[in-house]
Every structure is written in structure tokens, then in C-alpha cells.
Amino acid sequence: MQTTTSKLTKSDYPVTGMSCAGCAVSVQQILEDLPGVSLADVNYANATARVQHDASISTAELQAALEAVGFGLIVDVADPLSVQQDLEEKAYQKLKRDTLWAGLLTIPIFLIGMFAMDWPEGKWISFVLSIPVLFWFGRHFYVGGYRQAKHGRANMDTLVALSTGIAFIYSLANTFYPSFWQNQGLEPHVYYEAATVIITFVSLGKLLEAKAKSNTSSAIRSLIGLQPQTVSVERNGREEQISIDEVQIGDILLVKPGERIAVDGKLTSGSSYVDESMLTGEPTAVAKTTGDSVSAGTVNQKGAFRFEAERVGTNTTLQRIIHQVRQAQGSKAPVQKLVDRIAAVFVPTVLVLALLTFAIWMLVGGEQALTHALLTSVSVLVIACPCALGLATPTAIMVGIGKGAQEGILIKDAESLELGRRVDAIVLDKTGTLTVGKPSVSDQVWFVDATVQLSLKQILLGIERHSEHPLADSLVDSLSEEGVLAKAPPYGVDSRAASGAPDSFKSITGAGVMAKVNDQTYYVGNERLLKQAGVSLTPEVREICDAFCRKAYTTIYFADEREVLAVYGLTDAIKAGSKKAVAELLSRDIEVYMLTGDAEPSAKAVAEAVGITEYRAGVLPSDKEDFIAALQARGKTVAMVGDGINDAQALAKADVSVAMGQGSDIAIDVAKITLLRPDLRVLAKALKLSKLTSSGIRQNLFWAFIYNLIGIPIAAGLLYPINGFLLSPMIAGGAMALSSVSVVMNSLRLRNIKL
């Protein structure tokens, strides 16, 4: 996926060949050093690089720069993710074969080294068997280490290659020239078993890590699997089976019972119930009839229907979700920046510690100085694990975002997921958030003669059809149900005026709309709009409005330049889960506020019904933004939840922005979290998910740091002066292999937690 802004192209490319977090740092540094690249961000967990570059550098040059160091970049292919998955599967199968054969050959070497160390022929057998283990089945460690060294870099391959290479060369010298030590009265030990066990254990660890890492992307794969590959389409009066890639906008698709819907569209005939749980998390199937919309990936139940394709390819709701989840899983949480800096110096630091360990043991080791210096320095090289640090944050983020997608919570970046746990103040819009968002006309009063009401209703209908405000749809529906369009205009009324088509139209933010029809100016909106227009309320109008307010109606005025022509009272039902959601948020010591542009009585009625004590009525979009800024000035971490265009400013200002999935496209684009199911109770799940994910990150980082802080000193021989204990390089290799696997497995626990 590419986006181009001001001649800069930002692209996500799959990366191949990375074996540890140090590799990710190397890839990032290599890309950042290229002329023309302004930004590079590499994620080890999902093996992607996000690169921002200008036209002076091509994708082929990016690819060549990484291939020179032993990595790969997948560019200029139709489906890079599929190519990456194929390459990863081939690499996984090869690693599995190499690990199996390395293990089979290592077993006799290990048995000889442990139980037949004095057998003269044993060291020769071990020597022969260790060659294929190290230099064939484990050759990728040496190749990778060499390529890194050529460019003055180091990674986990460097540590494994150095440790096993040193152990092998030392053993080789003692095999062919044992007299050097024998002449000094010392036994010439060999450590073929240490070198081969390290290769086998590390390979096994990488195998388990690759398997576990693939599970962190299961949410993406399950989403991709929701779209069928072939569809039934009606063309030239005949039913045809075609590939989903061939579907075009305007095609008529046939859906049979039990089939998945392939693209987004609108029913043209038939009816059924459709399971939309993959989008909304709502298990109850939704009734669909002619004119209703359906989305790709949802499942038809028992009925059959035809629908017209409206969005295909990457434009379907499902594909947009897949893209956003993939983008989010590739993003980095703020804490990852610190981890990346540590990973960048981790391997060089370990190399220095290994050299210091060797030097200290040579100075204080006595008769066994060289043997102890060799074993401890090798153990230090082997036990250090940059992978555990590198995987701690991204694996938890990937699983958390995937879990959210399965629960109907679409999270756009890792920062929002991490920040959600700190939210202590939530600002809620009223209409569409706490309420259904589809107000209906409950009452109307006209202050003009009945003979002109029809023509004025036609004018009102024409004006409201041009308005984007949600309340306008309610008036349009009400007028249409009255059959306003079907009635002829009264005698003497201009036909142009009767059609209601405005000559000019202006939307006034937070107030309503102003339109001119047949040289007459009309206003539709709230009392603020009338004040701006200089239209006063008569006692009769005021009395009606007061009655509407007592009933908690939202009052809409229709007026010309002189007087109020009509007053409409609208009500909006409160969503079933709003009260429970507010109670749960309050129980977590989160301050909850409601802001609305509606009048005080309507706002008060909704606030009391859902249990909110802090609310503001009659606020403009800019007022919402100012209110959030005031909360932030008090040190609050603020989440804003809205669904309309008028919420966009406040959403952009909030620390965590949340859009209701059925809201406007602008609100959804601005928000960092989208609740695909229009139920505020999902917000509580989103905050819980943030808390659990952040907890997983902290646990992973704690164990990764503790593992290295404790493991490296023990490997260096810290306990030897106390109890004579020296850590075997073989045990060090096993510990290193399990450390990264344990971090990934801890992250995967989140998949099974009930939100």
C-alpha cells in the first residue's frame, strides 16, 4: 500500500531474512542511510518496513541495498503479503528440516561428550558429525554473521557464529594437536557437543518462535479468509462463476443460502438475514431487503438475493479493515522506541562483555584459565538474547490489535492502544453515540394558513435534502411519509417554489442552514440561528417550544426572514447499552462528560437517563475542542467518542479518539479507534484491551530485561567463586532459545482472554 504526499512516497514493504531484533535495527539503519529516504520504520514481529522516500531512489535500489547485507525486500508485486507468506513458509520448512537433521546428528555427539569423553575414537566421531551440523544445517548463522561483519554490523547470527566457531576451532586444535596440553600435564578437552547443541537449540528456538509469531498474525489471515475467491454473477441473462478480481462496479451478484458476500453492495431483489458479526461483533443476524446494504465477508443465512456491486477490490469495507489492521500491527508503540535504541547497541555490548569475561578469566583462572575463559565467554555470547527484547512489544501489539478486530474494535495505531489504559476522562457526543442517532419527528406545529402549508413543506423538503446534518434526514423521512412530493401545489403558487429546489444554500456550523428559494430566504435550525437572522419568537411560538422542551424534544425551527413558519419536535431513542456502558466507565473511576449542540432540556433528559451528571448543552464544535483542551490542562488523558462531522475537531484534539462505526466518514478517518458495532459498551472492551495489552508489554519487557541481566553475569561465571558453578554453553543455548519463545507465548495469551 502506497500513499504519495508532496512528492514523497510512503510504502510498506515485507522484509525477508531477519532473524532477530538486531536485524530489524540493521535494516532500518541501512534504509535510513540511503539518499532519498526520509524515514524508515522496521517492525521485526511482522517483518515489514515502512519507508518514506522521494523519486530520486527507486524500489529496486532499496531492495539492492538490503540484499547486499543478506536481507530481502519484496517490491513491485501485485500481492506482496502472499509472496511474503510463501517465502516464510518455505523458510520455515527448510528450518524445520535443518533442525531435525542437526538434532539427529547432535544426539550421538552429545552422548559421547557427556558419557564417553575418555573414549579415544569419540572425539574423531564427534569431529566428523559436527561438520554438517555447523557448516551445512547451521550455515545460515555463519553466512549472516559474515555479511553483517562486512558492513561493520553485528546481530544474533554474529553471537551464534562466534560462540560455536570458537568452540569448534578450539576443539579442532585439541583433536589434531593434543600434545600441546599434554606436555603441560593438562587434559586436551573438546567441546563439539557444546557447539552442536547450541546450533540445535538455537535453531529449535527460532523454529518455535517462527511458529508462535505466525499465530500473532492469525487475525489478519482470518480476515483475509472471509472473502470468497469466486462469485456468481449475472451477465447477459446468464449466471457465471468468475474470480473475485473480475468483479466490477455495477455487476449483479447472486448470493445463495450459506454463502459469504464477496463485495460491498445494495440489494436489488430478494431478502434474507445476514450474519455481520465479523464486522460488528453482534451475533444476531440482520434482516436485509431490497435497497439495504451488504458488506464483503458477511455471511448470508437462509434466503437468497441479488445485489449490485458498489465497492470492489481494495475499496470494500473488509479490505479497508484488513489494511488498517495491517497498518496498525506494523506501527510502533512509544515504548518501542526505547527498546529499539537498546537493541541497536545490544549485540556490540555483548561482544565487549564476552571479551572482558575472557580476559578476566585468563588473569584469575589459574591452571584452567584458558578452558574457563573459553567456556564462559562462549556462554555469554550464547545466552544473550536480543530477540526477547525485540519481540516484547510488537508481538503484544499485533495480538492486541488482532483481538480488537475480532471484537469489532478497529485500532489504527499502536500508540492509541497503549495510551488507552491511561484514559481517565471520556467525553461523549450525544446523538449517535449515546442515542440511536436516527431521531424521528414526534410532533409538529405550523403557524401559517393551511392553504400554503403544502408549498412550504415542499420548500422545507428541498432544503433539508441538501443538508448533511443527521436531523435533516428525520425531516426528509417525515415529509416524504406525508406524501408531500405527490401533492400538487396550490393554485397561484409558483411551480419553482413548489419544487423546493433552493437557488442558494449555506450551512451554518452549530446553528442550521440558510437557503434562498424563489428570491425568498428561509432558515432551518435551532434558536441560535433565528437570533443570528433577527427572527423573534412570538409568545405563541415560545409556548409551543417550552412544551417541546418539557418533553425533551429536540426543537427545529423553520422560518423565513420575518417569522417562524413551523416548529418540529424530534426525539432520539437512547441506545440499549448506553446506561450500562456509562456505569461501567464510572466504576473504573473514569470521569464521563456529555457534550451536545442540543438544547438544555433535551441534553438533561438524556444525561439523566444514562447516569451522566456532567454535561454541556448548546455547544459548538469549537466548544467541544476547547472543553477537551481544558481537561487536558488539568492533566487528564482524554478520550473523545463521536460519530458526526461536527465531532471531527474534538476527535483530533483528544488523546484517544474513538468513532462509532455507523458515523460519518470524516469522524472515522480522524479517529484512531473505530467501534464497528454502534454500542458504547464496546468502548469499555476497547479500554480493557488497551490495559491488557499494555500489561502484556510490561511483562514481556520485564522478563526480557531480567533474563539478560541475570543470565549474562551467571554465564560469565559470577557464581564460580561462591559455589564453583559454571554455566554450560549447552544450557545457555537452550535458555536463549526458550526466552524469545516465552515472550511470544505470553503475548498469545491475550487471544483467549474474554473482554
Short mmCIF file of C-alpha atoms in Angstrom, two decimals, residues 114-355:
data_model
loop_
_atom_site.label_atom_id
_atom_site.label_comp_id
_atom_site.label_asym_id
_atom_site.label_seq_id
_atom_site.Cartn_x
_atom_site.Cartn_y
_atom_site.Cartn_z
CA MET A 114 28.73 -36.47 28.31
CA PHE A 115 29.25 -40.21 28.90
CA ALA A 116 32.26 -41.32 26.81
CA MET A 117 34.58 -38.36 26.98
CA ASP A 118 37.62 -40.59 27.56
CA TRP A 119 36.95 -42.80 24.53
CA PRO A 120 39.84 -42.04 22.12
CA GLU A 121 37.81 -42.53 18.94
CA GLY A 122 34.90 -40.50 20.33
CA LYS A 123 36.42 -37.11 19.58
CA TRP A 124 37.04 -38.11 15.95
CA ILE A 125 33.45 -39.29 15.53
CA SER A 126 32.23 -36.06 17.11
CA PHE A 127 34.50 -34.03 14.83
CA VAL A 128 33.10 -35.68 11.67
CA LEU A 129 29.46 -35.41 12.78
CA SER A 130 29.77 -31.80 13.90
CA ILE A 131 30.92 -30.55 10.47
CA PRO A 132 27.49 -30.94 8.75
CA VAL A 133 25.70 -29.67 11.87
CA LEU A 134 27.66 -26.43 11.96
CA PHE A 135 28.53 -25.78 8.35
CA TRP A 136 25.53 -27.17 6.49
CA PHE A 137 22.46 -27.28 8.68
CA GLY A 138 23.67 -24.25 10.66
CA ARG A 139 25.47 -22.45 7.86
CA HIS A 140 22.95 -19.56 7.80
CA PHE A 141 24.34 -18.35 11.14
CA TYR A 142 27.83 -18.02 9.67
CA VAL A 143 26.66 -16.55 6.37
CA GLY A 144 24.53 -13.99 8.20
CA GLY A 145 27.30 -13.12 10.63
CA TYR A 146 29.80 -12.71 7.79
CA ARG A 147 27.51 -10.42 5.81
CA GLN A 148 26.92 -8.28 8.87
CA ALA A 149 30.63 -8.10 9.64
CA LYS A 150 31.41 -6.99 6.07
CA HIS A 151 29.34 -3.88 6.68
CA GLY A 152 30.58 -3.30 10.22
CA ARG A 153 27.40 -4.59 11.86
CA ALA A 154 26.50 -7.39 14.23
CA ASN A 155 23.35 -9.32 15.11
CA MET A 156 22.30 -12.58 16.74
CA ASP A 157 23.92 -14.54 13.89
CA THR A 158 27.18 -12.91 14.94
CA LEU A 159 26.82 -14.17 18.51
CA VAL A 160 25.96 -17.73 17.46
CA ALA A 161 28.66 -17.87 14.78
CA LEU A 162 31.35 -16.58 17.13
CA SER A 163 30.43 -18.81 20.06
CA THR A 164 30.09 -22.05 18.09
CA GLY A 165 33.01 -21.20 15.80
CA ILE A 166 35.34 -20.58 18.75
CA ALA A 167 34.25 -23.80 20.46
CA PHE A 168 34.74 -25.79 17.23
CA ILE A 169 38.18 -24.30 16.42
CA TYR A 170 39.37 -24.90 19.99
CA SER A 171 38.12 -28.49 19.83
CA LEU A 172 39.65 -28.97 16.37
CA ALA A 173 43.07 -27.86 17.65
CA ASN A 174 42.85 -30.22 20.63
CA THR A 175 41.78 -33.08 18.35
CA PHE A 176 44.71 -32.75 15.96
CA TYR A 177 47.33 -31.38 18.37
CA PRO A 178 46.57 -32.80 21.83
CA SER A 179 50.27 -32.80 22.71
CA PHE A 180 50.24 -29.04 23.33
CA TRP A 181 48.22 -29.54 26.52
CA GLN A 182 49.55 -32.98 27.38
CA ASN A 183 53.09 -31.63 27.56
CA GLN A 184 51.82 -29.21 30.21
CA GLY A 185 50.18 -32.00 32.17
CA LEU A 186 46.66 -30.91 31.20
CA GLU A 187 43.82 -32.79 29.51
CA PRO A 188 43.00 -31.52 25.98
CA HIS A 189 39.22 -31.17 26.22
CA VAL A 190 36.97 -30.89 23.17
CA TYR A 191 33.60 -29.13 23.04
CA TYR A 192 31.97 -30.44 19.89
CA GLU A 193 28.86 -31.23 21.90
CA ALA A 194 28.61 -27.61 23.11
CA ALA A 195 28.92 -26.20 19.58
CA THR A 196 26.40 -28.58 18.03
CA VAL A 197 23.89 -28.40 20.89
CA ILE A 198 23.99 -24.60 20.65
CA ILE A 199 23.23 -24.77 16.91
CA THR A 200 20.41 -27.26 17.51
CA PHE A 201 18.87 -25.41 20.44
CA VAL A 202 19.01 -22.01 18.75
CA SER A 203 17.54 -23.48 15.55
CA LEU A 204 14.79 -25.14 17.58
CA GLY A 205 14.11 -21.85 19.34
CA LYS A 206 13.88 -20.00 16.02
CA LEU A 207 11.54 -22.72 14.76
CA LEU A 208 9.23 -22.37 17.76
CA GLU A 209 9.47 -18.58 17.56
CA ALA A 210 8.51 -18.59 13.87
CA LYS A 211 5.53 -20.80 14.62
CA ALA A 212 4.42 -18.64 17.53
CA LYS A 213 4.95 -15.41 15.58
CA SER A 214 2.75 -16.70 12.78
CA ASN A 215 -0.06 -17.08 15.33
CA THR A 216 0.15 -13.37 16.15
CA SER A 217 -0.99 -12.68 12.57
CA SER A 218 -3.91 -15.10 12.74
CA ALA A 219 -6.39 -12.21 12.92
CA ILE A 220 -5.19 -10.86 9.57
CA ARG A 221 -5.32 -14.30 7.97
CA SER A 222 -8.81 -14.93 9.31
CA LEU A 223 -9.99 -11.57 7.94
CA ILE A 224 -8.46 -12.33 4.54
CA GLY A 225 -10.14 -15.72 4.59
CA LEU A 226 -13.56 -14.09 4.97
CA GLN A 227 -13.65 -13.03 1.32
CA PRO A 228 -14.62 -15.76 -1.18
CA GLN A 229 -12.35 -16.25 -4.19
CA THR A 230 -15.14 -16.90 -6.71
CA VAL A 231 -18.60 -15.38 -7.07
CA SER A 232 -21.80 -15.94 -9.03
CA VAL A 233 -22.56 -13.01 -11.30
CA GLU A 234 -25.44 -12.35 -13.69
CA ARG A 235 -24.23 -11.28 -17.12
CA ASN A 236 -26.13 -11.26 -20.39
CA GLY A 237 -29.04 -13.01 -18.72
CA ARG A 238 -26.88 -15.95 -17.62
CA GLU A 239 -25.29 -16.92 -14.31
CA GLU A 240 -21.49 -17.15 -14.44
CA GLN A 241 -18.78 -18.12 -11.97
CA ILE A 242 -15.94 -15.60 -12.03
CA SER A 243 -12.92 -14.73 -9.89
CA ILE A 244 -13.47 -12.04 -7.29
CA ASP A 245 -10.76 -9.98 -9.02
CA GLU A 246 -13.00 -9.73 -12.10
CA VAL A 247 -15.99 -8.21 -10.27
CA GLN A 248 -16.77 -4.68 -11.45
CA ILE A 249 -18.91 -1.91 -10.00
CA GLY A 250 -22.45 -2.32 -11.27
CA ASP A 251 -22.29 -6.12 -11.60
CA ILE A 252 -25.31 -8.02 -10.28
CA LEU A 253 -24.14 -10.77 -7.91
CA LEU A 254 -26.18 -13.74 -6.76
CA VAL A 255 -25.93 -14.92 -3.16
CA LYS A 256 -27.27 -18.30 -2.12
CA PRO A 257 -28.01 -19.55 1.41
CA GLY A 258 -24.86 -20.04 3.48
CA GLU A 259 -22.56 -18.14 1.10
CA ARG A 260 -20.23 -15.31 2.04
CA ILE A 261 -20.84 -11.95 0.41
CA ALA A 262 -17.91 -11.05 -1.84
CA VAL A 263 -18.06 -7.24 -2.18
CA ASP A 264 -19.99 -4.28 -0.82
CA GLY A 265 -23.30 -3.51 -2.49
CA LYS A 266 -27.03 -2.94 -2.27
CA LEU A 267 -29.85 -5.49 -2.64
CA THR A 268 -31.79 -5.29 -5.90
CA SER A 269 -34.11 -8.26 -5.27
CA GLY A 270 -34.81 -10.94 -2.68
CA SER A 271 -34.41 -10.85 1.08
CA SER A 272 -32.57 -12.70 3.81
CA TYR A 273 -30.86 -12.42 7.17
CA VAL A 274 -27.12 -11.68 7.12
CA ASP A 275 -24.61 -12.51 9.85
CA GLU A 276 -22.49 -9.35 10.23
CA SER A 277 -20.66 -10.45 13.38
CA MET A 278 -17.28 -10.28 11.63
CA LEU A 279 -17.84 -6.53 11.22
CA THR A 280 -19.81 -5.56 14.29
CA GLY A 281 -19.30 -8.36 16.80
CA GLU A 282 -23.10 -8.56 17.07
CA PRO A 283 -24.16 -12.23 16.91
CA THR A 284 -27.75 -11.54 15.85
CA ALA A 285 -28.31 -11.74 12.08
CA VAL A 286 -29.64 -8.58 10.42
CA ALA A 287 -32.67 -8.58 8.12
CA LYS A 288 -31.92 -7.41 4.57
CA THR A 289 -34.45 -6.42 1.92
CA THR A 290 -34.35 -4.54 -1.37
CA GLY A 291 -32.36 -1.33 -1.02
CA ASP A 292 -30.40 -2.44 2.05
CA SER A 293 -26.60 -2.51 2.02
CA VAL A 294 -24.44 -5.59 2.48
CA SER A 295 -20.69 -5.84 3.14
CA ALA A 296 -17.96 -8.15 1.94
CA GLY A 297 -17.12 -11.02 4.28
CA THR A 298 -20.53 -11.19 5.95
CA VAL A 299 -22.49 -14.46 5.72
CA ASN A 300 -25.90 -14.93 4.16
CA GLN A 301 -28.28 -17.12 6.15
CA LYS A 302 -31.26 -18.98 4.65
CA GLY A 303 -32.59 -16.63 2.00
CA ALA A 304 -31.29 -15.84 -1.49
CA PHE A 305 -30.92 -12.43 -3.10
CA ARG A 306 -29.25 -10.38 -5.81
CA PHE A 307 -27.26 -7.26 -5.13
CA GLU A 308 -25.45 -4.65 -7.15
CA ALA A 309 -21.71 -4.27 -6.53
CA GLU A 310 -20.90 -0.74 -5.29
CA ARG A 311 -17.38 -1.14 -3.85
CA VAL A 312 -14.93 -3.77 -5.07
CA GLY A 313 -11.26 -4.70 -4.62
CA THR A 314 -9.40 -2.68 -2.00
CA ASN A 315 -12.36 -0.32 -1.56
CA THR A 316 -14.63 -2.79 0.25
CA THR A 317 -15.24 -2.37 3.97
CA LEU A 318 -13.46 -5.67 4.64
CA GLN A 319 -10.35 -4.72 2.66
CA ARG A 320 -10.18 -1.33 4.37
CA ILE A 321 -10.33 -3.07 7.74
CA ILE A 322 -7.60 -5.51 6.68
CA HIS A 323 -5.43 -2.61 5.51
CA GLN A 324 -5.95 -0.64 8.72
CA VAL A 325 -5.28 -3.66 10.94
CA ARG A 326 -2.12 -4.42 8.98
CA GLN A 327 -1.03 -0.79 9.23
CA ALA A 328 -1.71 -0.75 12.95
CA GLN A 329 0.14 -4.01 13.59
CA GLY A 330 3.13 -2.54 11.79
CA SER A 331 3.11 0.64 13.87
CA LYS A 332 5.21 1.05 16.99
CA ALA A 333 4.16 1.92 20.49
CA PRO A 334 6.13 4.76 22.14
CA VAL A 335 7.93 2.33 24.46
CA GLN A 336 9.28 0.51 21.39
CA LYS A 337 11.49 3.47 20.55
CA LEU A 338 13.44 2.89 23.79
CA VAL A 339 13.67 -0.83 23.07
CA ASP A 340 14.98 -0.12 19.55
CA ARG A 341 17.74 2.07 20.96
CA ILE A 342 18.71 -0.72 23.37
CA ALA A 343 18.61 -3.35 20.61
CA ALA A 344 20.90 -1.20 18.44
CA VAL A 345 23.74 -1.46 20.99
CA PHE A 346 22.84 -4.83 22.49
CA VAL A 347 24.98 -7.13 20.34
CA PRO A 348 28.10 -4.89 20.38
CA THR A 349 27.75 -4.64 24.16
CA VAL A 350 27.55 -8.42 24.48
CA LEU A 351 30.69 -8.82 22.32
CA VAL A 352 32.55 -6.44 24.64
CA LEU A 353 31.30 -8.33 27.72
CA ALA A 354 32.43 -11.63 26.21
CA LEU A 355 35.92 -10.23 25.60
#
